[in-house]
Amino acid sequence: MKIPFALDGKGRIVDIHDVPPSVEGTFRCAECKQLVTRKQGDARVWHFAHKAEASCTTAFETALHILAKQILVESDTLRAPALVCQLHEQPSGEDITLCVEHTLRWDVAGEAEVWVDGIRPDFRGVCQGETIFVEVTVTHEPDRPKLEALKRLQTPALEIDLSAVPRDVTASEVRRLVLDAAEGKCWLFYPREAEARARLEALRNRRDAAEYASLDEVYREERRLDAALNAARADAITDRLVKIEMANARFRSATSAQKLAFLVTKLGKPVTAWPAILGHDVRGGSAIKVSTRIWQADVFRRHILRRRARNPNQRITVEAVADWLIERYDIASSESTSVRVAVWDYFSALEQADYLRRCVRQEFEILWDVLGDETRVPSSDAKARASKTAPLGYCWARGDVDTSRFWSAVRKTGVHVAPSEATILLNTWQEPGRRMSNEAAYAQSVATTLRISVEKAVELLAAAGVFVRAVA
Ligand SMILES: [Zn+2]
C-alpha cells in the first residue's frame, strides 16, 4: 500500500516529499509501527511502503489523523466557519448569525488528546479565555458517539472533515484544509444555537399558523359561496315546483268541460275524433277523480305526444307517470297503488294499440307519439294471436305508397275497403313514423279495421307495396 506519510525517528509525521533521498533516517508506519521503506524513484509517485505485504489497511487514515492533530498543535491560529441559523432553506432577513467566518488565535499553545469528562477530543484550544474543542474526521464513518458526547460538553466544538481527501494528498494541502479553509468544517456545538433554532422554529410555526388561518378563511369563504349557490338553486327548483303546482291547481279547479277544451287544444283533435285508446276502461281508475277520458288524454298529452319526435330513445315508466298523476290530480297517497295499476293497464292498452312497447319491467318505449284513429283497442287475445300469426318474412317497404297501386291491390285481393277506411290506411302509410311499429301488430290492426283475417291483411299490404318480403 502506498502511503504519502510516515512517522520519522522523532515520532513526527512526515511527508515523503519533505525527506529527500539524500537525508538518512528510519521511518515507521503510523498504524502498525513497522519499518517502511521510501520509494522515491522516477517512474512512480513517491511513497512509503511496508517491507512485507502487510495486512495494514488503515495506515493512511491513521497517518492523516495524526498529521492533522500535529498541525493543530503546532499552529497558533485556526480558521473557523460562520454559523448562521436559517429560517428556511433559502437565506432570509430573519436568519440568525451566531458567528461569522473568523480566525481563532490561541491564547496558549493548544493540546491534543486531553481527557475531558470521559472523552478525549482530538484538540483543545483556548481563545480569549474560551475553550474550543476540535475533532478531526478521517473516515467516512465518523465516530458518532464521540461527536454526540462533544455536543454535550456545552463548549464550542468544531469538526474538521478530512474523509474525502485523496490518498496522494500532500502535507501542505492537509495543512491548508486543517488551518486555513472554512469548507469541510462545521460547528458540532455552539453556544445559544439551540435557543436561536427554537426562536426560528417558533417564528416558523407562528407564520404557518397565520398562513393556515388565512387559507382556512379562503376555504370558509368558498364554502359560504357554495352554500349560497345551493340555496339559490333550491329556490329556483322551489319556484319551478310552485309554478307546476299552480298549473296543476288551475287544472284541478277547472270544470270537466274546461279540462276537455284544454286537452282538445293540446291534442289538436276534437273529442269526437279521439281514438278509442283515450277513455279505455282500466282497473284502479276510480282512484283518479276525473273521467277516464280526461286523465288518459292528459297522460298522453304530457308523456307521449311528440315525445318520440323529440327523442327517439324516450322511455316512460309507470312509476313516474303515476307520481305525476298523483300530484296533478291531488290524489291521496293511500291510493297510489290503485293509480299505478291504472297506469299499468292504460300503458298495456297503449302497447296493444302499438303506441308503446314494453322494454323492461315497468319501462316502456314510445313507438307512435301522435293520436291515431283506431276505433277500438285490440284485446290482449287479439294481440297474442297477432304475434302468433306474425307475417314472418315481411317487413315495411321503403318509399311512398301510391293510391292507384293500393286500389289495384284491393281489387286483386278481393278485400272490401270502404272509401273512409282507404283514406285512413293511405294517410297512415304516408307517415314514416308508423313504419317503426311491429309489422305483426300493424297487420293485426289492419285486419281488425277491415274485418278480415291477418293473412288476408298481409296479402293486401304486400300487394299494395306497404310490406315487402324480407330477404332471407
Ligand atoms: Zn502499517
Short mmCIF file of C-alpha atoms and ligand atoms in Angstrom, two decimals:
data_model
loop_
_atom_site.label_atom_id
_atom_site.label_comp_id
_atom_site.label_asym_id
_atom_site.label_seq_id
_atom_site.Cartn_x
_atom_site.Cartn_y
_atom_site.Cartn_z
CA MET A 1 0.00 0.00 0.00
CA LYS A 2 1.30 3.44 -0.95
CA ILE A 3 1.26 5.99 1.88
CA PRO A 4 2.49 9.57 1.49
CA PHE A 5 3.12 9.90 5.26
CA ALA A 6 5.13 8.01 7.90
CA LEU A 7 6.49 8.54 11.40
CA ASP A 8 10.12 9.69 11.49
CA GLY A 9 12.72 8.88 14.14
CA LYS A 10 11.28 11.57 16.47
CA GLY A 11 7.75 10.27 16.21
CA ARG A 12 6.54 13.07 13.90
CA ILE A 13 4.50 12.52 10.76
CA VAL A 14 6.48 13.49 7.67
CA ASP A 15 5.52 13.78 4.01
CA ILE A 16 7.65 11.63 1.66
CA HIS A 17 8.36 14.79 -0.36
CA ASP A 18 9.83 16.52 2.68
CA VAL A 19 12.54 13.89 3.22
CA PRO A 20 14.87 13.96 0.15
CA PRO A 21 16.58 10.68 -0.73
CA SER A 22 19.90 12.14 0.43
CA VAL A 23 18.63 12.50 4.00
CA GLU A 24 19.26 9.43 6.15
CA GLY A 25 16.59 8.12 8.51
CA THR A 26 14.24 5.31 9.50
CA PHE A 27 10.53 5.58 9.05
CA ARG A 28 7.69 3.59 10.50
CA CYS A 29 4.04 3.04 9.61
CA ALA A 30 1.75 5.23 11.77
CA GLU A 31 -0.66 2.35 12.23
CA CYS A 32 1.39 -0.84 12.70
CA LYS A 33 4.68 0.84 13.64
CA GLN A 34 6.59 -1.50 11.22
CA LEU A 35 9.53 -0.07 9.35
CA VAL A 36 8.57 1.28 5.93
CA THR A 37 10.88 1.99 3.01
CA ARG A 38 10.95 5.12 0.93
CA LYS A 39 10.07 4.72 -2.76
CA GLN A 40 11.49 7.79 -4.45
CA GLY A 41 12.19 6.65 -7.99
CA ASP A 42 11.43 8.48 -11.19
CA ALA A 43 8.74 6.18 -12.52
CA ARG A 44 6.14 6.26 -9.76
CA VAL A 45 4.70 8.73 -7.28
CA TRP A 46 6.91 8.90 -4.19
CA HIS A 47 5.55 6.96 -1.26
CA PHE A 48 6.37 4.88 1.80
CA ALA A 49 5.86 1.13 1.51
CA HIS A 50 5.63 -1.65 4.07
CA LYS A 51 8.57 -4.07 3.85
CA ALA A 52 6.45 -7.17 3.51
CA GLU A 53 2.93 -7.46 2.19
CA ALA A 54 1.35 -6.30 5.44
CA SER A 55 -2.30 -6.53 6.32
CA CYS A 56 -2.24 -2.92 7.46
CA THR A 57 -5.38 -1.38 5.93
CA THR A 58 -5.82 1.91 7.82
CA ALA A 59 -2.25 3.21 7.62
CA PHE A 60 -3.28 6.23 5.53
CA GLU A 61 -6.20 7.29 7.76
CA THR A 62 -4.14 6.88 10.94
CA ALA A 63 -1.25 8.90 9.49
CA LEU A 64 -3.67 11.59 8.24
CA HIS A 65 -5.33 11.82 11.67
CA ILE A 66 -2.01 12.13 13.49
CA LEU A 67 -0.81 14.68 10.93
CA ALA A 68 -3.93 16.84 11.39
CA LYS A 69 -3.51 16.87 15.17
CA GLN A 70 0.20 17.63 14.76
CA ILE A 71 -0.67 20.58 12.51
CA LEU A 72 -3.27 21.87 15.00
CA VAL A 73 -0.89 21.66 17.97
CA GLU A 74 1.93 23.38 16.10
CA SER A 75 -0.22 26.30 14.92
CA ASP A 76 -1.48 29.27 16.90
CA THR A 77 -4.43 30.06 14.64
CA LEU A 78 -7.42 28.21 13.16
CA ARG A 79 -9.93 29.42 10.59
CA ALA A 80 -13.47 28.81 11.82
CA PRO A 81 -16.62 28.75 9.67
CA ALA A 82 -19.62 31.00 10.13
CA LEU A 83 -22.66 29.69 11.91
CA VAL A 84 -25.98 31.00 10.61
CA CYS A 85 -29.31 29.55 11.70
CA GLN A 86 -31.69 29.93 8.78
CA LEU A 87 -35.45 30.33 8.99
CA HIS A 88 -35.93 28.44 5.76
CA GLU A 89 -33.70 26.59 3.34
CA GLN A 90 -33.21 29.83 1.43
CA PRO A 91 -31.45 32.68 3.28
CA SER A 92 -33.79 35.34 4.62
CA GLY A 93 -33.74 38.51 6.68
CA GLU A 94 -34.85 36.56 9.76
CA ASP A 95 -31.75 34.30 9.76
CA ILE A 96 -29.73 34.47 12.98
CA THR A 97 -25.96 34.76 12.61
CA LEU A 98 -24.25 33.32 15.70
CA CYS A 99 -20.79 33.89 14.28
CA VAL A 100 -19.24 34.96 11.00
CA GLU A 101 -16.31 33.14 9.44
CA HIS A 102 -13.29 34.15 11.54
CA THR A 103 -9.78 33.18 12.66
CA LEU A 104 -9.27 31.81 16.16
CA ARG A 105 -5.98 32.82 17.80
CA TRP A 106 -4.94 30.60 20.69
CA ASP A 107 -4.04 32.31 23.98
CA VAL A 108 -1.56 29.49 24.71
CA ALA A 109 -0.42 26.50 22.65
CA GLY A 110 -3.27 24.04 22.15
CA GLU A 111 -3.18 20.43 23.32
CA ALA A 112 -4.11 17.14 21.65
CA GLU A 113 -5.98 14.25 23.24
CA VAL A 114 -6.62 15.62 26.73
CA TRP A 115 -9.28 13.85 28.77
CA VAL A 116 -12.48 15.85 29.36
CA ASP A 117 -15.47 14.25 31.11
CA GLY A 118 -14.66 10.75 29.91
CA ILE A 119 -13.80 11.59 26.29
CA ARG A 120 -10.66 12.76 24.59
CA PRO A 121 -11.33 15.43 21.95
CA ASP A 122 -8.64 15.48 19.24
CA PHE A 123 -7.65 19.02 20.13
CA ARG A 124 -8.37 21.67 22.73
CA GLY A 125 -7.50 25.35 22.25
CA VAL A 126 -8.29 28.48 24.28
CA CYS A 127 -9.20 31.70 22.50
CA GLN A 128 -9.78 34.86 24.56
CA GLY A 129 -10.26 32.74 27.64
CA GLU A 130 -12.84 30.49 25.97
CA THR A 131 -12.20 26.78 25.42
CA ILE A 132 -12.83 25.33 21.96
CA PHE A 133 -12.67 21.63 21.05
CA VAL A 134 -11.75 20.34 17.60
CA GLU A 135 -12.48 16.88 16.28
CA VAL A 136 -10.91 15.56 13.06
CA THR A 137 -12.87 13.02 11.00
CA VAL A 138 -10.78 10.94 8.59
CA THR A 139 -13.06 8.03 7.70
CA HIS A 140 -16.43 8.02 6.00
CA GLU A 141 -17.88 6.51 9.17
CA PRO A 142 -17.12 9.20 11.77
CA ASP A 143 -17.13 8.31 15.45
CA ARG A 144 -20.76 9.32 16.08
CA PRO A 145 -20.83 8.60 19.84
CA LYS A 146 -17.78 10.80 20.33
CA LEU A 147 -19.32 13.64 18.26
CA GLU A 148 -22.53 13.37 20.33
CA ALA A 149 -20.52 13.42 23.56
CA LEU A 150 -18.73 16.55 22.36
CA LYS A 151 -22.04 18.30 21.79
CA ARG A 152 -22.97 17.52 25.39
CA LEU A 153 -19.94 19.34 26.78
CA GLN A 154 -21.76 22.66 26.06
CA THR A 155 -18.46 24.09 24.78
CA PRO A 156 -17.90 25.33 21.24
CA ALA A 157 -16.83 22.27 19.26
CA LEU A 158 -15.67 22.22 15.65
CA GLU A 159 -15.49 19.22 13.34
CA ILE A 160 -12.90 19.13 10.57
CA ASP A 161 -13.91 16.57 7.96
CA LEU A 162 -10.95 15.10 6.02
CA SER A 163 -12.73 11.90 4.97
CA ALA A 164 -12.79 12.96 1.32
CA VAL A 165 -9.12 13.86 0.83
CA PRO A 166 -7.36 11.78 -1.85
CA ARG A 167 -4.70 9.21 -0.95
CA ASP A 168 -1.96 11.16 -2.70
CA VAL A 169 -2.62 14.34 -0.72
CA THR A 170 0.39 16.35 0.38
CA ALA A 171 1.15 17.58 3.88
CA SER A 172 0.83 21.20 2.77
CA GLU A 173 -2.67 20.55 1.37
CA VAL A 174 -3.66 18.89 4.65
CA ARG A 175 -2.29 21.95 6.45
CA ARG A 176 -4.43 24.25 4.30
CA LEU A 177 -7.55 22.19 4.90
CA VAL A 178 -6.98 21.99 8.67
CA LEU A 179 -5.89 25.55 9.38
CA ASP A 180 -6.92 27.92 6.62
CA ALA A 181 -10.03 26.59 4.92
CA ALA A 182 -13.57 27.12 6.17
CA GLU A 183 -15.13 24.47 3.95
CA GLY A 184 -15.19 20.95 5.38
CA LYS A 185 -15.68 22.41 8.87
CA CYS A 186 -18.83 22.65 10.89
CA TRP A 187 -19.81 23.52 14.44
CA LEU A 188 -20.89 20.48 16.44
CA PHE A 189 -21.88 22.74 19.30
CA TYR A 190 -22.13 26.48 19.54
CA PRO A 191 -23.49 28.49 22.49
CA ARG A 192 -27.04 29.83 22.03
CA GLU A 193 -27.51 27.81 18.81
CA ALA A 194 -30.33 25.75 20.32
CA GLU A 195 -32.10 28.92 21.53
CA ALA A 196 -31.71 30.53 18.09
CA ARG A 197 -33.15 27.44 16.36
CA ALA A 198 -36.03 27.33 18.85
CA ARG A 199 -36.75 31.02 18.20
CA LEU A 200 -36.78 30.42 14.43
CA GLU A 201 -38.98 27.37 14.84
CA ALA A 202 -41.46 29.38 16.91
CA LEU A 203 -41.43 32.08 14.23
CA ARG A 204 -41.99 29.46 11.52
CA ASN A 205 -44.88 27.97 13.48
CA ARG A 206 -46.47 31.38 14.02
CA ARG A 207 -46.21 32.18 10.32
CA ASP A 208 -47.50 28.76 9.29
CA ALA A 209 -50.42 29.16 11.67
CA ALA A 210 -51.19 32.60 10.20
CA GLU A 211 -50.96 31.17 6.70
CA TYR A 212 -53.21 28.24 7.60
CA ALA A 213 -55.65 30.62 9.20
CA SER A 214 -55.82 32.73 6.04
CA LEU A 215 -56.16 29.58 3.92
CA ASP A 216 -58.88 28.42 6.25
CA GLU A 217 -60.61 31.76 5.75
CA VAL A 218 -60.44 31.22 1.97
CA TYR A 219 -61.97 27.75 2.34
CA ARG A 220 -64.67 29.07 4.65
CA GLU A 221 -65.47 31.78 2.09
CA GLU A 222 -65.67 29.14 -0.65
CA ARG A 223 -67.99 27.06 1.49
CA ARG A 224 -70.16 30.13 2.14
CA LEU A 225 -70.36 30.77 -1.62
CA ASP A 226 -71.20 27.11 -2.28
CA ALA A 227 -73.95 27.22 0.31
CA ALA A 228 -75.35 30.44 -1.19
CA LEU A 229 -75.28 28.89 -4.66
CA ASN A 230 -77.04 25.75 -3.44
CA ALA A 231 -79.65 27.86 -1.69
CA ALA A 232 -80.24 29.81 -4.92
CA ARG A 233 -80.59 26.55 -6.85
CA ALA A 234 -83.01 25.21 -4.26
CA ASP A 235 -85.01 28.45 -4.59
CA ALA A 236 -85.13 28.06 -8.38
CA ILE A 237 -86.32 24.46 -8.00
CA THR A 238 -88.93 25.58 -5.49
CA ASP A 239 -90.07 28.31 -7.91
CA ARG A 240 -90.48 25.74 -10.65
CA LEU A 241 -92.37 23.37 -8.37
CA VAL A 242 -94.63 26.21 -7.27
CA LYS A 243 -95.39 27.04 -10.92
CA ILE A 244 -96.17 23.39 -11.68
CA GLU A 245 -98.32 23.15 -8.58
CA MET A 246 -100.18 26.34 -9.61
CA ALA A 247 -100.76 24.93 -13.10
CA ASN A 248 -101.98 21.66 -11.55
CA ALA A 249 -104.25 23.54 -9.15
CA ARG A 250 -105.67 25.59 -12.06
CA PHE A 251 -106.33 22.38 -13.97
CA ARG A 252 -107.95 20.70 -10.94
CA SER A 253 -110.28 23.62 -10.25
CA ALA A 254 -111.40 23.77 -13.88
CA THR A 255 -114.70 22.16 -14.87
CA SER A 256 -114.72 18.98 -16.94
CA ALA A 257 -115.69 20.99 -19.98
CA GLN A 258 -112.74 23.35 -19.46
CA LYS A 259 -110.40 20.38 -18.95
CA LEU A 260 -111.61 18.80 -22.16
CA ALA A 261 -111.22 22.11 -24.02
CA PHE A 262 -107.63 22.37 -22.77
CA LEU A 263 -106.88 18.79 -23.90
CA VAL A 264 -108.55 19.30 -27.28
CA THR A 265 -106.28 22.29 -27.89
CA LYS A 266 -103.20 20.38 -26.82
CA LEU A 267 -104.01 17.20 -28.72
CA GLY A 268 -105.20 19.10 -31.80
CA LYS A 269 -108.29 16.90 -32.24
CA PRO A 270 -111.90 17.39 -31.27
CA VAL A 271 -113.11 14.97 -28.62
CA THR A 272 -115.32 13.25 -31.18
CA ALA A 273 -112.22 12.36 -33.21
CA TRP A 274 -110.29 10.98 -30.24
CA PRO A 275 -109.34 7.35 -30.74
CA ALA A 276 -110.65 4.56 -28.57
CA ILE A 277 -107.44 4.43 -26.62
CA LEU A 278 -108.45 7.61 -24.73
CA GLY A 279 -111.14 6.58 -22.29
CA HIS A 280 -110.13 2.95 -22.12
CA ASP A 281 -111.56 1.22 -19.08
CA VAL A 282 -108.81 0.18 -16.63
CA ARG A 283 -108.54 -1.28 -13.13
CA GLY A 284 -107.81 1.24 -10.37
CA GLY A 285 -109.16 4.12 -12.44
CA SER A 286 -111.68 5.14 -9.77
CA ALA A 287 -108.79 6.46 -7.64
CA ILE A 288 -108.43 9.31 -10.11
CA LYS A 289 -111.39 11.62 -9.57
CA VAL A 290 -111.89 12.69 -13.19
CA SER A 291 -113.28 10.85 -16.16
CA THR A 292 -111.03 8.16 -17.62
CA ARG A 293 -111.08 10.04 -20.91
CA ILE A 294 -109.64 13.20 -19.27
CA TRP A 295 -106.77 11.67 -17.31
CA GLN A 296 -105.78 9.32 -20.14
CA ALA A 297 -105.79 12.19 -22.64
CA ASP A 298 -103.83 14.24 -20.11
CA VAL A 299 -101.21 11.47 -19.70
CA PHE A 300 -100.98 11.09 -23.47
CA ARG A 301 -100.57 14.87 -23.92
CA ARG A 302 -97.93 15.20 -21.23
CA HIS A 303 -95.90 11.98 -21.62
CA ILE A 304 -96.34 10.60 -25.14
CA LEU A 305 -97.43 13.32 -27.56
CA ARG A 306 -94.48 14.28 -29.83
CA ARG A 307 -92.03 12.77 -27.30
CA ARG A 308 -90.55 10.31 -29.77
CA ALA A 309 -90.03 13.06 -32.33
CA ARG A 310 -88.02 14.98 -29.74
CA ASN A 311 -86.06 11.97 -28.56
CA PRO A 312 -86.32 8.61 -30.36
CA ASN A 313 -84.97 6.84 -27.26
CA GLN A 314 -87.57 8.36 -24.95
CA ARG A 315 -88.72 5.94 -22.26
CA ILE A 316 -91.61 6.33 -19.85
CA THR A 317 -92.19 4.40 -16.66
CA VAL A 318 -95.41 3.51 -14.86
CA GLU A 319 -93.85 4.80 -11.65
CA ALA A 320 -93.04 8.29 -12.95
CA VAL A 321 -96.39 8.74 -14.69
CA ALA A 322 -98.31 7.53 -11.61
CA ASP A 323 -96.38 10.00 -9.44
CA TRP A 324 -97.21 12.75 -11.91
CA LEU A 325 -100.91 11.86 -11.82
CA ILE A 326 -100.93 11.76 -8.01
CA GLU A 327 -99.53 15.27 -7.88
CA ARG A 328 -101.61 16.71 -10.72
CA TYR A 329 -104.92 15.30 -9.51
CA ASP A 330 -104.05 15.71 -5.81
CA ILE A 331 -104.67 12.02 -5.10
CA ALA A 332 -104.23 10.71 -1.55
CA SER A 333 -101.04 8.69 -1.11
CA SER A 334 -103.18 5.79 0.17
CA GLU A 335 -104.47 5.49 -3.41
CA SER A 336 -101.02 5.34 -5.03
CA THR A 337 -101.20 1.58 -5.64
CA SER A 338 -104.52 1.94 -7.47
CA VAL A 339 -103.06 4.73 -9.60
CA ARG A 340 -100.08 2.54 -10.52
CA VAL A 341 -102.42 -0.28 -11.54
CA ALA A 342 -104.50 2.16 -13.60
CA VAL A 343 -101.39 3.48 -15.39
CA TRP A 344 -100.12 -0.07 -15.93
CA ASP A 345 -103.41 -1.11 -17.55
CA TYR A 346 -103.51 2.06 -19.63
CA PHE A 347 -99.93 1.50 -20.84
CA SER A 348 -100.75 -2.13 -21.63
CA ALA A 349 -103.67 -0.95 -23.76
CA LEU A 350 -101.39 1.59 -25.45
CA GLU A 351 -98.98 -1.26 -26.13
CA GLN A 352 -101.74 -3.34 -27.68
CA ALA A 353 -102.58 -0.37 -29.88
CA ASP A 354 -98.89 -0.06 -30.85
CA TYR A 355 -98.23 3.30 -29.22
CA LEU A 356 -95.85 1.78 -26.69
CA ARG A 357 -93.62 -1.25 -26.38
CA ARG A 358 -92.58 -2.59 -23.03
CA CYS A 359 -88.79 -2.73 -22.60
CA VAL A 360 -88.09 -3.96 -19.09
CA ARG A 361 -90.28 -4.23 -16.02
CA GLN A 362 -92.41 -1.04 -15.93
CA GLU A 363 -90.46 0.85 -18.57
CA PHE A 364 -91.99 1.48 -21.99
CA GLU A 365 -90.56 2.70 -25.27
CA ILE A 366 -92.65 5.14 -27.33
CA LEU A 367 -93.34 3.77 -30.84
CA TRP A 368 -96.03 6.16 -32.02
CA ASP A 369 -96.30 9.62 -30.47
CA VAL A 370 -99.36 11.14 -32.16
CA LEU A 371 -103.01 10.22 -31.70
CA GLY A 372 -104.24 7.61 -34.13
CA ASP A 373 -107.75 6.84 -35.43
CA GLU A 374 -108.36 3.39 -34.00
CA THR A 375 -111.94 2.85 -33.13
CA ARG A 376 -111.30 0.12 -30.62
CA VAL A 377 -108.38 -1.10 -28.58
CA PRO A 378 -107.30 -4.58 -29.67
CA SER A 379 -107.79 -7.09 -26.91
CA SER A 380 -104.77 -8.81 -25.49
CA ASP A 381 -106.03 -12.06 -27.03
CA ALA A 382 -106.06 -10.46 -30.45
CA LYS A 383 -102.61 -9.16 -29.75
CA ALA A 384 -101.37 -12.60 -28.79
CA ARG A 385 -102.99 -14.02 -31.90
CA ALA A 386 -101.30 -11.34 -33.93
CA SER A 387 -97.89 -12.31 -32.64
CA LYS A 388 -98.64 -15.96 -33.23
CA THR A 389 -99.75 -15.31 -36.81
CA ALA A 390 -97.00 -12.83 -37.38
CA PRO A 391 -96.42 -12.28 -41.12
CA LEU A 392 -92.95 -13.66 -40.76
CA GLY A 393 -90.90 -12.87 -43.79
CA TYR A 394 -92.46 -9.42 -44.35
CA CYS A 395 -91.21 -6.01 -43.37
CA TRP A 396 -92.10 -2.39 -44.02
CA ALA A 397 -91.28 -1.26 -47.57
CA ARG A 398 -89.29 1.89 -48.17
CA GLY A 399 -90.75 4.77 -50.12
CA ASP A 400 -94.28 6.11 -50.61
CA VAL A 401 -97.41 4.12 -51.41
CA ASP A 402 -99.35 5.32 -54.41
CA THR A 403 -103.13 5.34 -54.47
CA SER A 404 -103.57 3.50 -57.80
CA ARG A 405 -101.41 0.63 -56.63
CA PHE A 406 -103.47 0.47 -53.43
CA TRP A 407 -106.75 0.19 -55.36
CA SER A 408 -105.32 -2.41 -57.71
CA ALA A 409 -104.21 -4.41 -54.66
CA VAL A 410 -107.74 -4.12 -53.24
CA ARG A 411 -109.17 -5.49 -56.50
CA LYS A 412 -106.56 -8.23 -56.74
CA THR A 413 -107.11 -9.50 -53.16
CA GLY A 414 -110.88 -9.05 -53.26
CA VAL A 415 -110.93 -7.27 -49.91
CA HIS A 416 -113.82 -4.90 -49.33
CA VAL A 417 -112.46 -1.49 -48.37
CA ALA A 418 -114.80 1.44 -47.77
CA PRO A 419 -113.54 4.83 -49.07
CA SER A 420 -113.26 6.19 -45.48
CA GLU A 421 -111.17 3.16 -44.46
CA ALA A 422 -108.98 3.61 -47.54
CA THR A 423 -108.33 7.23 -46.54
CA ILE A 424 -107.30 6.16 -43.03
CA LEU A 425 -104.96 3.48 -44.38
CA LEU A 426 -103.40 5.72 -47.01
CA ASN A 427 -102.92 8.57 -44.51
CA THR A 428 -101.27 6.19 -42.09
CA TRP A 429 -98.90 4.91 -44.74
CA GLN A 430 -97.76 8.44 -45.62
CA GLU A 431 -96.48 8.88 -42.05
CA PRO A 432 -92.97 7.43 -41.85
CA GLY A 433 -93.20 7.20 -38.04
CA ARG A 434 -95.86 4.49 -38.34
CA ARG A 435 -93.40 2.21 -40.02
CA MET A 436 -91.43 1.93 -36.81
CA SER A 437 -94.13 -0.25 -35.27
CA ASN A 438 -94.15 -4.01 -35.23
CA GLU A 439 -95.33 -5.47 -38.60
CA ALA A 440 -97.35 -8.24 -36.96
CA ALA A 441 -99.17 -5.81 -34.71
CA TYR A 442 -99.87 -3.48 -37.59
CA ALA A 443 -101.19 -6.28 -39.79
CA GLN A 444 -103.44 -7.27 -36.90
CA SER A 445 -104.81 -3.73 -36.58
CA VAL A 446 -105.48 -3.56 -40.35
CA ALA A 447 -107.22 -6.95 -40.12
CA THR A 448 -109.36 -5.64 -37.26
CA THR A 449 -110.25 -2.40 -39.10
CA LEU A 450 -111.18 -4.19 -42.33
CA ARG A 451 -112.78 -7.18 -40.56
CA ILE A 452 -110.56 -9.64 -42.45
CA SER A 453 -108.03 -12.27 -41.42
CA VAL A 454 -104.45 -11.27 -40.62
CA GLU A 455 -103.23 -13.43 -43.53
CA LYS A 456 -105.54 -11.52 -45.88
CA ALA A 457 -104.35 -8.20 -44.42
CA VAL A 458 -100.70 -9.18 -45.03
CA GLU A 459 -101.62 -10.18 -48.61
CA LEU A 460 -103.23 -6.77 -49.15
CA LEU A 461 -100.32 -4.88 -47.55
CA ALA A 462 -97.81 -6.76 -49.70
CA ALA A 463 -99.84 -6.23 -52.88
CA ALA A 464 -100.16 -2.51 -52.08
CA GLY A 465 -96.36 -2.27 -51.64
CA VAL A 466 -96.62 -1.38 -47.94
CA PHE A 467 -94.91 -4.60 -46.93
CA VAL A 468 -92.17 -6.33 -48.86
CA ARG A 469 -90.95 -9.88 -48.50
CA ALA A 470 -87.96 -9.80 -46.21
CA VAL A 471 -84.74 -11.06 -47.74
CA ALA A 472 -83.84 -14.33 -46.07
ZN ZN B 1 1.28 -0.29 8.84
#
